Coordinates of C-alpha atoms in Angstrom, one line a residue:
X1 CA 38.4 127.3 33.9
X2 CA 37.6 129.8 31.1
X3 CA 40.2 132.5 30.4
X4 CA 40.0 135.3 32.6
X5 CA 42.3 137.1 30.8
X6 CA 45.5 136.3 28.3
X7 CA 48.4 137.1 30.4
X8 CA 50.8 136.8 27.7
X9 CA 49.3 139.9 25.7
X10 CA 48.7 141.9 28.8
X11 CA 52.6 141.5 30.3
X12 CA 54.7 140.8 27.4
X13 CA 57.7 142.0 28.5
X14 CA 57.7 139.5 32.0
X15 CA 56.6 136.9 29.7
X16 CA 59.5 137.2 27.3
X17 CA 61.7 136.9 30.4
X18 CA 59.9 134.2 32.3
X19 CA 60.2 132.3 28.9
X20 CA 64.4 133.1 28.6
X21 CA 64.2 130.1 30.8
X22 CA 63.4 127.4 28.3
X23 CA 66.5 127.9 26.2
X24 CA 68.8 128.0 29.2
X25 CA 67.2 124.4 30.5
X26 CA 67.2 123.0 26.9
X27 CA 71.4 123.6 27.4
X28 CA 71.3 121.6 30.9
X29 CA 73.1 118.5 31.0
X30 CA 69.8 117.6 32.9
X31 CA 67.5 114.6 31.1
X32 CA 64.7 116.2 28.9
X33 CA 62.9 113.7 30.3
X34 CA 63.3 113.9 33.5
X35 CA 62.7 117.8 33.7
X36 CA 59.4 116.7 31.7
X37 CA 58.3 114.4 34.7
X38 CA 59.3 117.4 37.6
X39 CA 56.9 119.6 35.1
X40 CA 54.5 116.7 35.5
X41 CA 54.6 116.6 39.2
X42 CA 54.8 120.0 39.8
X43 CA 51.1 120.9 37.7
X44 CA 50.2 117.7 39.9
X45 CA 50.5 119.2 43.1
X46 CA 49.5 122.8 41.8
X47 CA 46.4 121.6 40.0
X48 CA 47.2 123.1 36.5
X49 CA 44.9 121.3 34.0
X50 CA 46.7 122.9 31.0
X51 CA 50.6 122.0 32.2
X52 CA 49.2 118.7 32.8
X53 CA 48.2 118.1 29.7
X54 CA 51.0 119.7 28.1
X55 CA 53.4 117.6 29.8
X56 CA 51.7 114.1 29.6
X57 CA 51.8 114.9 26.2
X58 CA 55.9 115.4 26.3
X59 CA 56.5 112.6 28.2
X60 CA 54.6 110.2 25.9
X61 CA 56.3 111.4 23.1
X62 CA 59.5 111.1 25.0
X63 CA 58.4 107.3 25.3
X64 CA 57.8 107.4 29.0
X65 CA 55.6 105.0 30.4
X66 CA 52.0 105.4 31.1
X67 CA 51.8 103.6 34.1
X68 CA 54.7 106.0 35.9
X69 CA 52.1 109.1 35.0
X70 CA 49.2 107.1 36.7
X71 CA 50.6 106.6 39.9
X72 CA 53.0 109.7 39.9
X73 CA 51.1 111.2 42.9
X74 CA 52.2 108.5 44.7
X75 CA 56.0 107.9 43.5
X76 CA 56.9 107.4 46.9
X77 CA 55.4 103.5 46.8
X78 CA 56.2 102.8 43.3
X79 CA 59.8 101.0 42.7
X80 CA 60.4 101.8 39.2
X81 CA 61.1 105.7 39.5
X82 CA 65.0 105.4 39.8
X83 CA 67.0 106.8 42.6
X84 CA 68.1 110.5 40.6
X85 CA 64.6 110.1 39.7
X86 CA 63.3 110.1 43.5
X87 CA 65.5 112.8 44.7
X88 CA 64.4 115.0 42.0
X89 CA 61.1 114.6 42.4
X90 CA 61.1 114.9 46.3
X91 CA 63.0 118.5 45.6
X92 CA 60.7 119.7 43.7
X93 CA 57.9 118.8 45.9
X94 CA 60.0 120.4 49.0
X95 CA 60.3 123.3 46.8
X96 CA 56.6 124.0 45.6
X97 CA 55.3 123.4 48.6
X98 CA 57.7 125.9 50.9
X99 CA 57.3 124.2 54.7
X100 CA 59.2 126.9 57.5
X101 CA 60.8 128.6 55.1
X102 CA 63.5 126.0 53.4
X103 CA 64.0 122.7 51.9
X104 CA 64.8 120.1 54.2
X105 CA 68.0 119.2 54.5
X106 CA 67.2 115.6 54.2
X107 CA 65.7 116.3 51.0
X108 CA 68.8 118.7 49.7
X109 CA 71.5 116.3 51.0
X110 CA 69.6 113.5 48.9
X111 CA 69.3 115.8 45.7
X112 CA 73.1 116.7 46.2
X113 CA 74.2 113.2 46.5
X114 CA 72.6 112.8 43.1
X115 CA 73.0 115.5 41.1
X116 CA 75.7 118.6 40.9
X117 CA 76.0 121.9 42.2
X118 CA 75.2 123.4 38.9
X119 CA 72.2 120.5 37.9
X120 CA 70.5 121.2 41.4
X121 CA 70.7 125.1 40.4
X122 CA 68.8 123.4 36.9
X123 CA 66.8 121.4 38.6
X124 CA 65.6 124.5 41.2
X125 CA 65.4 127.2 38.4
X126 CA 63.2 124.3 36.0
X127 CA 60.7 124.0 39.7
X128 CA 60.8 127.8 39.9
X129 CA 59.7 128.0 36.1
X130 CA 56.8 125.7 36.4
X131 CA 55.7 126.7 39.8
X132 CA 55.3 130.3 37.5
X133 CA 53.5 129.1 34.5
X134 CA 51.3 126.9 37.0
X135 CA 50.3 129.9 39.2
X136 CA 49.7 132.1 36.1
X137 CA 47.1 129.6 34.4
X138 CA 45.6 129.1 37.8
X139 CA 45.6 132.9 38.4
X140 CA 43.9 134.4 35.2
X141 CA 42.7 130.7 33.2
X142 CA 45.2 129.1 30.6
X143 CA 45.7 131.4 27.4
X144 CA 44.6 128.2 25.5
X145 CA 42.2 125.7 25.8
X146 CA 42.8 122.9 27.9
X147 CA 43.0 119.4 25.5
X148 CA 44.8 121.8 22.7
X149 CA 48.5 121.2 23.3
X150 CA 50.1 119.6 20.5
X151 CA 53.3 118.1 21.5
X152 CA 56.4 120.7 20.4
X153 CA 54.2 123.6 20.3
X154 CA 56.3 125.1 22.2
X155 CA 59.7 124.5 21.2
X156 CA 62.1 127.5 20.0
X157 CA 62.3 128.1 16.5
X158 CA 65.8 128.1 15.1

């Protein structure tokens, strides 16, 4: 999809605050790698060419394996995505795609068996963030071309 227009420039100010949430997930306790992979699922199920890309192009730098990104939409039959791994990724399906109003509580009780009060918060505020930046390049067209991602582009400057 061609840009329809360059959300960044026309709302900077929701942008700035939309992007605060980078810093605050880069001082989780949460893997960087396995945020990476929810961002991976999430532009899955969403369909957001640019986050896809972007994200493949974390993980492999990361060191993750190519054959966990190939059969990602179907982590449910694969055996090498790690329990934490699972319950992750099933929250952040539950949460992207809102069914009567809540997550189920099967799902939630197998995130919180893994994970912490404050990681789950993480986790749900990492899902929330990517659900944004998917529906925003799906919306009005990434900002940048598809393919153009370099990994780090993104990182804060210190």
């Amino acid at each position: 999809m061609k840009t329809r227009l360059n959300y960044f420039q026309q709302a900077s100010n929701p942008m700035k605050a939309l992007s605060g949430f980078a810093p605050y997930l880069a001082e989780s306790v949460l893997d960087k790698s396995l945020l990476e992979l929810l961002y991976f699922r999430v532009s899955q199920i969403n369909g957001c060419a640019f986050c896809l890309d972007m994200h493949s192009k974390e993980l492999r730098a990361m060191g993750e394996q190519e054959h966990r990104l190939y059969v990602m939409n179907a982590w449910r039959e694969a055996a090498f995505y790690s329990e934490r791994e699972r319950a992750a990724l099933a929250f952040a399906e539950a949460l992207t795609k809102v069914e009567h109003g809540e997550v189920p509580d099967e799902v939630y009780n197998a995130a919180a068996a893994q994970f912490s009060e404050g990681e789950l918060v993480d986790l749900a505020i990492a899902i929330v963030a990517i659900n944004s930046y998917n529906r925003l390049n799906i919306a009005f067209g990434s900002p940048l071309p598809v393919g153009s991602y370099k990994v780090g582009m993104f990182a804060e400057k210190h």
